[in-house]
Tab-separated table of C-alpha atoms in Angstrom:
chain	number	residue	atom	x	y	z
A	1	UNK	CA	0.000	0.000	0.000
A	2	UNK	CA	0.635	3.595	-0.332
A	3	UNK	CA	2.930	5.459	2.095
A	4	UNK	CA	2.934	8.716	1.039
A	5	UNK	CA	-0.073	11.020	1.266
A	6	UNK	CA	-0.573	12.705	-2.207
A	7	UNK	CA	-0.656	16.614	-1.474
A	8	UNK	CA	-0.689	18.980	-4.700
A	9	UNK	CA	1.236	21.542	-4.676
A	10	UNK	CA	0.037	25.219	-6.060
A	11	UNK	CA	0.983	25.030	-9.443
A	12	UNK	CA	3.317	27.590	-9.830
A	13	UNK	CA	5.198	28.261	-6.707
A	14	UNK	CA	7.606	30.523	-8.389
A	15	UNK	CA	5.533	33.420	-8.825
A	16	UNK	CA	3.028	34.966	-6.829
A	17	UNK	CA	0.075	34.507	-9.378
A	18	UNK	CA	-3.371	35.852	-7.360
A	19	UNK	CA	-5.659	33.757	-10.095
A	20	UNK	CA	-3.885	30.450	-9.585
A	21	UNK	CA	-4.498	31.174	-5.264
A	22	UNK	CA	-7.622	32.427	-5.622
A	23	UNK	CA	-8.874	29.187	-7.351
A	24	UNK	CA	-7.644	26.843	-4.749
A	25	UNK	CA	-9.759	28.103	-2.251
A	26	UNK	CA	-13.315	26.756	-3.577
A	27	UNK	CA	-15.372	28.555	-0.774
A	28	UNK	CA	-14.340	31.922	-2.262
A	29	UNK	CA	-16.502	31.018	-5.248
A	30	UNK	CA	-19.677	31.464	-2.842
A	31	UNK	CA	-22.021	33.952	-3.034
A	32	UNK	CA	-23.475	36.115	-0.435
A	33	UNK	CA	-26.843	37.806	-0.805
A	34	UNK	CA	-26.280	36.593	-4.597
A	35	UNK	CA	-23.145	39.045	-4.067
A	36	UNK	CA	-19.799	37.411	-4.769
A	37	UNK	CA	-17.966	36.947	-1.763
A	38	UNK	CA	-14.987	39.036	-0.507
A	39	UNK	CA	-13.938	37.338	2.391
A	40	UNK	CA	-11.999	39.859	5.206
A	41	UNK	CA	-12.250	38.135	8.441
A	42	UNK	CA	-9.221	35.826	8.268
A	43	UNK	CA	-7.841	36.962	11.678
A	44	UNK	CA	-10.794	34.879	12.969
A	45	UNK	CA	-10.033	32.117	10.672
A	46	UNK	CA	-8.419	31.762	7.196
A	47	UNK	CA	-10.292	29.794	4.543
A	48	UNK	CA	-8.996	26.489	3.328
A	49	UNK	CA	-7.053	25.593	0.040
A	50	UNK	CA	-8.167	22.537	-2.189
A	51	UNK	CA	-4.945	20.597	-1.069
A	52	UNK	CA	-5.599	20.762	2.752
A	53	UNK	CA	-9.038	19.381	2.363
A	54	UNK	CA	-7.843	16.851	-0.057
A	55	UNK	CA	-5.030	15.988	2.425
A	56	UNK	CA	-7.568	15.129	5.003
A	57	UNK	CA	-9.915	13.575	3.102
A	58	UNK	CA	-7.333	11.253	1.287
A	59	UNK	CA	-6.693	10.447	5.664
A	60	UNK	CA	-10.203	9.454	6.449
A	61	UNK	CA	-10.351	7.634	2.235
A	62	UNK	CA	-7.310	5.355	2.209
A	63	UNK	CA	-5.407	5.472	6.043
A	64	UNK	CA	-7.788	6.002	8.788
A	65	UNK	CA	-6.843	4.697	12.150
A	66	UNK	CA	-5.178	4.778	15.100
A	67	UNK	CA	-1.747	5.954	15.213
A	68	UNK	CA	1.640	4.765	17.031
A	69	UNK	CA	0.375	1.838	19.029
A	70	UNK	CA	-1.141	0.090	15.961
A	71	UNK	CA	0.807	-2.755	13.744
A	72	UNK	CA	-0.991	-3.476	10.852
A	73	UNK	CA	-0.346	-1.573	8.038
A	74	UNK	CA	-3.399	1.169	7.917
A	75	UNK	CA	-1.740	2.121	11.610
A	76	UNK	CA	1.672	2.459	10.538
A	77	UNK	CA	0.971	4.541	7.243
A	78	UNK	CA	-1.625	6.749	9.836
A	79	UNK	CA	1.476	7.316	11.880
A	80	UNK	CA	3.991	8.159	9.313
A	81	UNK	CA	1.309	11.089	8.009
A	82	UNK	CA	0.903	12.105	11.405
A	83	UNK	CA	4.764	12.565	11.974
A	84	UNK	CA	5.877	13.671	9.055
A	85	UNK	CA	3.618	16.835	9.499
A	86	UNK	CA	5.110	17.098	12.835
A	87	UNK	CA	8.447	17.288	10.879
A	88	UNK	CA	7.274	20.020	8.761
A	89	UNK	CA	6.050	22.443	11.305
A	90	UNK	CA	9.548	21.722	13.048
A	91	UNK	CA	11.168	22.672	9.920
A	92	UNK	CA	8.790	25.575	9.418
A	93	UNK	CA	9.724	27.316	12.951
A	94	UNK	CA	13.016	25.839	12.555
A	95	UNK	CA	12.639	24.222	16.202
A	96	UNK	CA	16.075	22.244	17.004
A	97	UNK	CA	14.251	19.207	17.087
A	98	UNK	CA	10.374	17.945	16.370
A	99	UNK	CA	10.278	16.519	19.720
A	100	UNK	CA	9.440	20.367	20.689
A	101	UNK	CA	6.860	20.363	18.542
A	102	UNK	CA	3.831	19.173	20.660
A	103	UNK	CA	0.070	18.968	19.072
A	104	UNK	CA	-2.458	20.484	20.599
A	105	UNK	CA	-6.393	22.027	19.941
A	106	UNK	CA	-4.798	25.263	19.074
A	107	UNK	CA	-3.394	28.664	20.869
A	108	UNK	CA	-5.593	28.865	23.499
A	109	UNK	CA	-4.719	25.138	25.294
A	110	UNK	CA	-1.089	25.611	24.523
A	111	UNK	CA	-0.817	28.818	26.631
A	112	UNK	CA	-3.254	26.949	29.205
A	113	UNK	CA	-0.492	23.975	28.847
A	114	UNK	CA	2.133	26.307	29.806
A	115	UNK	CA	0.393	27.883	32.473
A	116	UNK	CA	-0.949	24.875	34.098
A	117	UNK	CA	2.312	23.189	33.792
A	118	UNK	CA	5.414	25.674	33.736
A	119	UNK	CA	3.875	28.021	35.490
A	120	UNK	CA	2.220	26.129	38.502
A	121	UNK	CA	6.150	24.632	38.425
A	122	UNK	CA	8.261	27.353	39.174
A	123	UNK	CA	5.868	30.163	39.976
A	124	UNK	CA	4.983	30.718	44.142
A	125	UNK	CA	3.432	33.397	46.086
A	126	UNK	CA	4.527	36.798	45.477
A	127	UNK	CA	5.981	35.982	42.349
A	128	UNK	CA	5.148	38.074	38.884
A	129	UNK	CA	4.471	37.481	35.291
A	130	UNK	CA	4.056	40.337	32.439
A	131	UNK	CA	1.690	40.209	30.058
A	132	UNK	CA	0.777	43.244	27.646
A	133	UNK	CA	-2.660	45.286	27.113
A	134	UNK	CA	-2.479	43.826	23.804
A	135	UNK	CA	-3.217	40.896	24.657
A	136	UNK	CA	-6.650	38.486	23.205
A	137	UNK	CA	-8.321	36.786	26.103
A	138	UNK	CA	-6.588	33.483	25.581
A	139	UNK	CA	-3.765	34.968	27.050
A	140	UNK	CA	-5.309	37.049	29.935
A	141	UNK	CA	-6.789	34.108	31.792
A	142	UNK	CA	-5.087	31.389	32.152
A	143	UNK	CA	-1.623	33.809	33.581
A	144	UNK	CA	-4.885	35.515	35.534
A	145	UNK	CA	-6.117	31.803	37.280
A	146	UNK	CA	-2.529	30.799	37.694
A	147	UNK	CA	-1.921	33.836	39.718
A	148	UNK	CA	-5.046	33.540	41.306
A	149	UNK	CA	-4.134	30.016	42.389
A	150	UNK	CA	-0.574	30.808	43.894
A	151	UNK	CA	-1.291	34.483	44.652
A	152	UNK	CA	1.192	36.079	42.307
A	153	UNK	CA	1.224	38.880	40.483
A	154	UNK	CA	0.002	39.690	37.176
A	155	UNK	CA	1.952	43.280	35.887
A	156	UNK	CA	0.266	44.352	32.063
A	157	UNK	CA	2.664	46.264	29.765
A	158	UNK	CA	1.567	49.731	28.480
A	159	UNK	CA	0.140	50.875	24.738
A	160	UNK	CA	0.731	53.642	23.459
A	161	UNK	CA	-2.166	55.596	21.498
A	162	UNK	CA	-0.562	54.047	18.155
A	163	UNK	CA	-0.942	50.568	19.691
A	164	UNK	CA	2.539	50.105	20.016
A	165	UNK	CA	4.200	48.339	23.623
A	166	UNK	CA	6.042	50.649	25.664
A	167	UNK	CA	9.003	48.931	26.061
A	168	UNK	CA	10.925	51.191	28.374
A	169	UNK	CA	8.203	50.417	30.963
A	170	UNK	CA	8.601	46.887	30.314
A	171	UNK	CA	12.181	47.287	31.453
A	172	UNK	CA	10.840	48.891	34.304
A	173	UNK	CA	8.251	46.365	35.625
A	174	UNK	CA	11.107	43.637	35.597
A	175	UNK	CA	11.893	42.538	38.914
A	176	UNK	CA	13.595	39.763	40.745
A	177	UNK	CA	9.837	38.155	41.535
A	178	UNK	CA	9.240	38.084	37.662
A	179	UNK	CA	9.034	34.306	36.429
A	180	UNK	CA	7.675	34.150	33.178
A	181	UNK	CA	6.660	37.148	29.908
A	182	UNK	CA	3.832	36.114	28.147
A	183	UNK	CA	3.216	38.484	24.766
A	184	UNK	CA	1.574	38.701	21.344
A	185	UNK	CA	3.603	38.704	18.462
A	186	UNK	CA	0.417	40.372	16.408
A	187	UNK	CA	-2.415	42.154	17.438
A	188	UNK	CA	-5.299	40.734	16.453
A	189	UNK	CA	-7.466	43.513	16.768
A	190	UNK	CA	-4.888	46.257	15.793
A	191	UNK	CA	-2.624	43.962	13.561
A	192	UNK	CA	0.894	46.141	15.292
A	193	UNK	CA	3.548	43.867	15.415
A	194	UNK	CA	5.762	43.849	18.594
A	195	UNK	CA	9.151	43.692	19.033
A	196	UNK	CA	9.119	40.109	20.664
A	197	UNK	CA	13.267	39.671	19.885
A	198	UNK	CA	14.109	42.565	22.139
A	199	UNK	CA	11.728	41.729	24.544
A	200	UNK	CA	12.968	38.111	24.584
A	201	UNK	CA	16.882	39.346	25.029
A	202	UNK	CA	15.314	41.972	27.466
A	203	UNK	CA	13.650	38.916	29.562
A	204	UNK	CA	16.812	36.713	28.865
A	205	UNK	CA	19.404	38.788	30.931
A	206	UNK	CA	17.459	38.484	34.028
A	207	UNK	CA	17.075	34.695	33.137
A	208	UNK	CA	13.151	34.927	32.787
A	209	UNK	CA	11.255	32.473	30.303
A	210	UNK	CA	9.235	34.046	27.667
A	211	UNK	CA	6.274	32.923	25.806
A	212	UNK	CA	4.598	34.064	22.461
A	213	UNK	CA	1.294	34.241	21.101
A	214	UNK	CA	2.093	33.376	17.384
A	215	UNK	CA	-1.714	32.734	15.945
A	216	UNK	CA	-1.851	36.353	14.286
A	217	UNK	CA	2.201	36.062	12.768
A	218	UNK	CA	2.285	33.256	11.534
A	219	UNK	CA	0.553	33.231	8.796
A	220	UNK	CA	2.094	36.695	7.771
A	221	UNK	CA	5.658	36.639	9.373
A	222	UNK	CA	8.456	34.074	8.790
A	223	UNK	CA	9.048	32.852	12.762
A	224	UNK	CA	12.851	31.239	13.568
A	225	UNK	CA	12.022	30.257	16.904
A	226	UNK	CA	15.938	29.553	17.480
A	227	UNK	CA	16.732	33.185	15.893
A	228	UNK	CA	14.168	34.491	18.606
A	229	UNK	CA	15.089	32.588	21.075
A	230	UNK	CA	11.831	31.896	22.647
A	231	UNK	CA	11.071	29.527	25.034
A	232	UNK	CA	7.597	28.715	24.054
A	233	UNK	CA	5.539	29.295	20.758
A	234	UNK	CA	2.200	28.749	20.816
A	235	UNK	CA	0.143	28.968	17.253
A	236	UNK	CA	-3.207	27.315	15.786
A	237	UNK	CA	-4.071	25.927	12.405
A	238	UNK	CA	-6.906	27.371	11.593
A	239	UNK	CA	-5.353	30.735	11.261
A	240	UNK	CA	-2.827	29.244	8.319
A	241	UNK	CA	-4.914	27.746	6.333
A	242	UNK	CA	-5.027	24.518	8.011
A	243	UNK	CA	-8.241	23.244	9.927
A	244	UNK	CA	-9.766	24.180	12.600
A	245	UNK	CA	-8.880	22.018	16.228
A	246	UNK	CA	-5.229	21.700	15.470
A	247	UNK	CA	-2.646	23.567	16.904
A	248	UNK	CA	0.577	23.895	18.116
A	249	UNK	CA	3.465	24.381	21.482
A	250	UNK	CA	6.919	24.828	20.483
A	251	UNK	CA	8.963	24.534	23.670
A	252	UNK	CA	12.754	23.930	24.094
A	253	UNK	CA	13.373	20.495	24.785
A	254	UNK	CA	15.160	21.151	28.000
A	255	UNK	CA	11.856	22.827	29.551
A	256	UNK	CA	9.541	20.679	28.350
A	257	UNK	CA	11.289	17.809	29.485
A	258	UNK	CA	11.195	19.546	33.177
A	259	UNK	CA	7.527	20.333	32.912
A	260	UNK	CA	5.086	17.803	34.473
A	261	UNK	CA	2.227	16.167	31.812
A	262	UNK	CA	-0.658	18.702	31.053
A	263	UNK	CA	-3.231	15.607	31.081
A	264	UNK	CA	-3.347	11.878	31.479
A	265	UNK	CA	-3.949	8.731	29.815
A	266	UNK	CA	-3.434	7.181	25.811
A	267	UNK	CA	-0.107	8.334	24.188
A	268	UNK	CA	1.577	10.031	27.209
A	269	UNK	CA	1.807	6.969	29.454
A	270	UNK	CA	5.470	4.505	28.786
A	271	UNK	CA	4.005	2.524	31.448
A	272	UNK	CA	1.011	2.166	34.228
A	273	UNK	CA	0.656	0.005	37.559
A	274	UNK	CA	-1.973	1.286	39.872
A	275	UNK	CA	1.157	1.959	42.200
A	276	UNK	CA	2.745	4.377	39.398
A	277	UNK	CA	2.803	5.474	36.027
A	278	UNK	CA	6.148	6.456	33.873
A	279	UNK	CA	5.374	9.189	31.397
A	280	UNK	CA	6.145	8.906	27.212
A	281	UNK	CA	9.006	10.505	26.271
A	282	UNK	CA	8.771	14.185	24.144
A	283	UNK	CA	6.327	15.057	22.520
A	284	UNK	CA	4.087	12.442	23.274
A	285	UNK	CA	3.654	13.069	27.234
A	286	UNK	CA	1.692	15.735	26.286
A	287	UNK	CA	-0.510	14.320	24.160
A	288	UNK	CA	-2.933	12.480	25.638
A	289	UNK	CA	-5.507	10.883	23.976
A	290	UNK	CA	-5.923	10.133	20.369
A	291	UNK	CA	-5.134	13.448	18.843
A	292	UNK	CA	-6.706	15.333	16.000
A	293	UNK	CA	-5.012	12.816	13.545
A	294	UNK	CA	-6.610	14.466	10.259
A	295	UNK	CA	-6.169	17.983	11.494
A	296	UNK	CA	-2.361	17.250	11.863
A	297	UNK	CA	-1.845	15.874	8.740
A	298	UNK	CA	-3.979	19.126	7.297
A	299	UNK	CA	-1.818	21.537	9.202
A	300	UNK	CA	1.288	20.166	7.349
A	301	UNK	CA	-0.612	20.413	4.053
A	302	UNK	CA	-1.049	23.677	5.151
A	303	UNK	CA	2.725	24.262	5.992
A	304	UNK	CA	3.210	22.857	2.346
A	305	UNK	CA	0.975	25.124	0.645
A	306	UNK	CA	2.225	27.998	2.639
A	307	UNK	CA	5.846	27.379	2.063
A	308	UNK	CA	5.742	26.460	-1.947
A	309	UNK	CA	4.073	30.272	-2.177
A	310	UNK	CA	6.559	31.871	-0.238
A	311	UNK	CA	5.797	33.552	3.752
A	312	UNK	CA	8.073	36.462	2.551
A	313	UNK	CA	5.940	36.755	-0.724
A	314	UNK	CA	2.266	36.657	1.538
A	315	UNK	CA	3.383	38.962	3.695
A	316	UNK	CA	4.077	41.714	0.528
A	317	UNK	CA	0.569	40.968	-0.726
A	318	UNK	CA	-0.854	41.686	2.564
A	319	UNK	CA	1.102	44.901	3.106
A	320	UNK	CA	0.624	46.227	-0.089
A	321	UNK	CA	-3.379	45.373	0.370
A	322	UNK	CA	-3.255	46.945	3.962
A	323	UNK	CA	-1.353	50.207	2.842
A	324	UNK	CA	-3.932	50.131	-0.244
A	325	UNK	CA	-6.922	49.739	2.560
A	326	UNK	CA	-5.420	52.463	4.788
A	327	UNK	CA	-5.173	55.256	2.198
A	328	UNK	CA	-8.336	54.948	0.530
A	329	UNK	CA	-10.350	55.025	4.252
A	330	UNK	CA	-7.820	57.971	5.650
A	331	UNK	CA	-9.711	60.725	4.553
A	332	UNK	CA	-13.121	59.500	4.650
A	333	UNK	CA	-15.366	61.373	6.851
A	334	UNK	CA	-16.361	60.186	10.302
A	335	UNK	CA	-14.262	57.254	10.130
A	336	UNK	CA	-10.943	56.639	12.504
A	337	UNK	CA	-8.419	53.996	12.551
A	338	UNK	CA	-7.955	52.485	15.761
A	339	UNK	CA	-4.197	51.009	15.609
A	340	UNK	CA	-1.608	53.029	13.870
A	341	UNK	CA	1.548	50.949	14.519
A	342	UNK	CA	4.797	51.728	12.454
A	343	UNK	CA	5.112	48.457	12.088
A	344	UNK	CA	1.743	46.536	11.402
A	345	UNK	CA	0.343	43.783	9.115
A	346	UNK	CA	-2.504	42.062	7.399
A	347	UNK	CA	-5.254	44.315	9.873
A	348	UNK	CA	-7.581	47.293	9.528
A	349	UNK	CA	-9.588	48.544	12.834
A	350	UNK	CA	-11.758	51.358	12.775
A	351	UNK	CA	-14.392	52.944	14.121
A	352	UNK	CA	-17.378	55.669	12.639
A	353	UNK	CA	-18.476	58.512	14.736
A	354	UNK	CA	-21.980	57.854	14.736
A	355	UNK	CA	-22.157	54.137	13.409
A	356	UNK	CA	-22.443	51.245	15.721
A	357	UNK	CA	-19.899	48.329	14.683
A	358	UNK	CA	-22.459	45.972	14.419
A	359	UNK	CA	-24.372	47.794	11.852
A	360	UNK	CA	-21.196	48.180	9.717
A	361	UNK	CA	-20.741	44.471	10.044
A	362	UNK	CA	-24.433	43.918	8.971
A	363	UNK	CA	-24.236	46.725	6.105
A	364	UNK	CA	-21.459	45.046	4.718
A	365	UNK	CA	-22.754	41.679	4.901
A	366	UNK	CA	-25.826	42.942	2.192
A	367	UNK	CA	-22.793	43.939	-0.060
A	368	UNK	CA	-21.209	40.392	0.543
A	369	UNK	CA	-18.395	41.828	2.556
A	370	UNK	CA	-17.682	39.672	6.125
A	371	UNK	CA	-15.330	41.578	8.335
A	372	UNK	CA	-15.707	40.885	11.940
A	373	UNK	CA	-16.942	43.399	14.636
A	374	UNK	CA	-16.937	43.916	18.334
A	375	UNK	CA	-14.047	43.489	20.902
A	376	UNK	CA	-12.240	40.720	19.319
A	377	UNK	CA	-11.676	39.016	22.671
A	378	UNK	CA	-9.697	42.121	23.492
A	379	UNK	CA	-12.045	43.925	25.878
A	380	UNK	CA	-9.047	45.795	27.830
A	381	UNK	CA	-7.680	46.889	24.726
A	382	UNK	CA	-10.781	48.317	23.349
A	383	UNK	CA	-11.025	50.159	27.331
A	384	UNK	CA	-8.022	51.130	26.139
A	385	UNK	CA	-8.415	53.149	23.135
A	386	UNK	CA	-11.905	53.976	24.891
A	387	UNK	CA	-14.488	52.222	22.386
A	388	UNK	CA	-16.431	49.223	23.204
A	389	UNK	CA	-15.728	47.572	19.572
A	390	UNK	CA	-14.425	48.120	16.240
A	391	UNK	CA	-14.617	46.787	12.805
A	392	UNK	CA	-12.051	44.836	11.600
A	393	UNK	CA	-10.767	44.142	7.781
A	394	UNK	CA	-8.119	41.516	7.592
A	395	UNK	CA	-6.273	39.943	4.652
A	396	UNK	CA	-4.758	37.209	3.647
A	397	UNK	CA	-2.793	35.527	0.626
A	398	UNK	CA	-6.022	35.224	-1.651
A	399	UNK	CA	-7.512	38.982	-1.084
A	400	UNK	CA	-7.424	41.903	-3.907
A	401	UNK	CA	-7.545	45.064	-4.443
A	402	UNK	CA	-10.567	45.026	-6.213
A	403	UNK	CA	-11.794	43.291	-3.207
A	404	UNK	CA	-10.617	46.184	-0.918
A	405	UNK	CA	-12.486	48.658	-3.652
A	406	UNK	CA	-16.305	46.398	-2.841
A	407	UNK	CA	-15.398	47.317	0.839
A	408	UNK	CA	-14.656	50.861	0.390
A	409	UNK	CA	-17.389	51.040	-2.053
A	410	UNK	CA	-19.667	49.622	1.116
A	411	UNK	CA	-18.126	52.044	3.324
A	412	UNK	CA	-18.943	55.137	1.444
A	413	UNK	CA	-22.657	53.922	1.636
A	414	UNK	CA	-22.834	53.591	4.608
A	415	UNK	CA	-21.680	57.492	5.777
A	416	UNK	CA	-24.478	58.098	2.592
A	417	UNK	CA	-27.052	56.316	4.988
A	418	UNK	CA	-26.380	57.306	8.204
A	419	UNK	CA	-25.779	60.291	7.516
């Protein structure tokens, strides 16, 4: 039997040819309100090329089962799809080794991972970890019920009215009590991009580990987790063009290998008595459970189809469609960007004087425009720039300019309406 999954590749990987992307992604054929679709909401999710979904579905056609315990031959072909997109995202990050590579649901459990693990290790009463104002929810909580739990300290870097970290008060909050920095690589909700290197090296002299929120760079930025240094990565999927319920922990081997197991039973065990139970070695203590099997196999397609366009070559698109975006709205009336970053990518936030969010998002909608509005699971940061919501454009590999002209186009009616 077969042992290699057949993934197409985009058919010309040389040049950056918007036709050729835009017709691997069926769903952008849809039409909304018999409108064609322009699709901006990809910092919620990112639609899905013809070769992930054929990835998974070739899984579930010609290899489905278990993987790694199995040894007949539909388990052992399972297992070798299953690893070898473990190998890719290794060689993606450019982790040291893909036993630092550790599957998990997505962003949001790997920072809980973290937290629940490293962090209930090594952090004790009176202790502090830094997060930023930036930061989505996902990682707000879990550093909030971890310091809850040992009664630490939770200290929240500054933004400055351009959405950019203030880093000299970073230096600042840095104390002998600090245990881990937690921070965003990309806003979300303002798309600024932070300077996570000199925050790392900034964290790194006083020996202090430092985590990043990856979902909203990497899709748009290459990431070298050894040129960063980083102890943990944490990124998801769905925001790469892969599914939705896979995601991903890059740790350095020699923390991970401290940390205990996140959760118990299946593929982290070695071996169990009811005295005691020895744990799997990396990655695999923490992944218990049979894991998202066709999800990781569609995340590497994913990494594939990313990588044979180019991240360098994405990223261009997206900044020339974002400075495009930004221009044509900076002089319309009654409309103000929230998030004006020096260095930003793939994200337009902004606000109308006199129009609610929601009925931009539903205006648009008629005009077969999806954007996403509200507080983008960044409710300090909207208490920040004093607005309980915005409305957010973002863009990604298969978006045009034409596409940007239907939402400006939509825009201008709206001021016609409501004013």
């Amino acid at each position: 039997m077969k042992t290699e999954i057949e993934i197409p590749v985009n058919r010309e990987s040389k040049e950056f040819n918007i036709d050729i992307i835009r017709d691997d992604f069926p769903i952008l054929k849809t039409k909304v309100h018999n409108k064609p679709l322009v699709y901006l909401d990809n910092a919620a999710t990112t639609q899905k090329p013809q070769q992930v979904i054929n990835a998974m579905n070739n899984y579930y056609r010609t290899m489905n089962s278990n993987i790694h315990r199995g040894v007949h031959s539909l388990s052992v072909v399972a297992t070798e799809a299953f690893e070898r997109a473990r190998i890719k995202i290794k060689q993606f990050i450019n982790a040291f080794g893909k036993n630092e590579i550790i599957f998990t649901r997505g962003t949001t459990e790997s920072i809980n991972l973290v937290a629940q693990t490293y962090g209930r290790m090594v952090v004790n009463e009176g202790d502090e970890i830094i997060i930023s104002h930036m930061e989505h929810h996902s990682n707000i909580v879990p550093w909030q019920m971890l310091c809850l739990e040992k009664k630490a300290v939770l200290k929240v870097i500054p933004v400055n009215d351009k959405g950019e970290l203030i880093i000299e008060e970073f230096e600042k909050m840095i104390t002998e009590r600090t245990k881990i920095v937690s921070v965003v690589y990309v806003s979300n909700s303002l798309g600024s991009i932070n300077p996570v290197k000199q925050i790392i090296d900034i964290a790194h002299k006083k020996n202090i580990v430092v985590m990043i929120d990856a979902a909203q760079a990497v899709n748009h930025l290459p990431i070298d987790v050894q040129e960063l240094d980083c102890d943990f990565l944490a990124f998801s999927g769905h925001k790469i063009y892969g599914p939705t319920g896979i995601g991903v922990l890059y740790g350095k081997v020699n923390l991970l290998e401290r940390m205990p197991p996140y959760m118990g039973g299946g593929d982290m065990i070695s071996k169990v008595t009811f005295e005691k139970t020895t744990y799997n070695e990396l990655p695999h203590k923490f992944e218990a459970g049979t894991p998202d099997i066709a999800g990781a196999i569609g995340l590497g397609a994913a990494i594939d189809y990313v990588t044979n366009i180019g991240i360098e070559k994405i990223a261009k698109h997206e900044n020339d469609l974002l400075v495009y975006a930004t221009e044509a709205v900076s002089n319309m009336k009654g409309l103000r960007v929230i998030g004006t970053a020096e260095e930003k990518c793939a994200v337009l936030s902004f606000v109308f004087d006199n129009v609610h969010p929601h009925d931009v998002g539903t205006f648009l909608d008629f005009e077969g425009v999806a954007i996403r509005t509200g507080h983008h699971c960044t409710q300090p940061l909207m208490n920040r720039f004093n607005v309980p919501a915005t409305s957010r454009a973002s863009f990604a590999v298969y978006n045009t300019k034409e596409e940007v002209d239907i939402l400006i186009r939509g825009l201008k009616k709206i001021t016609e309406v409501f004013n």
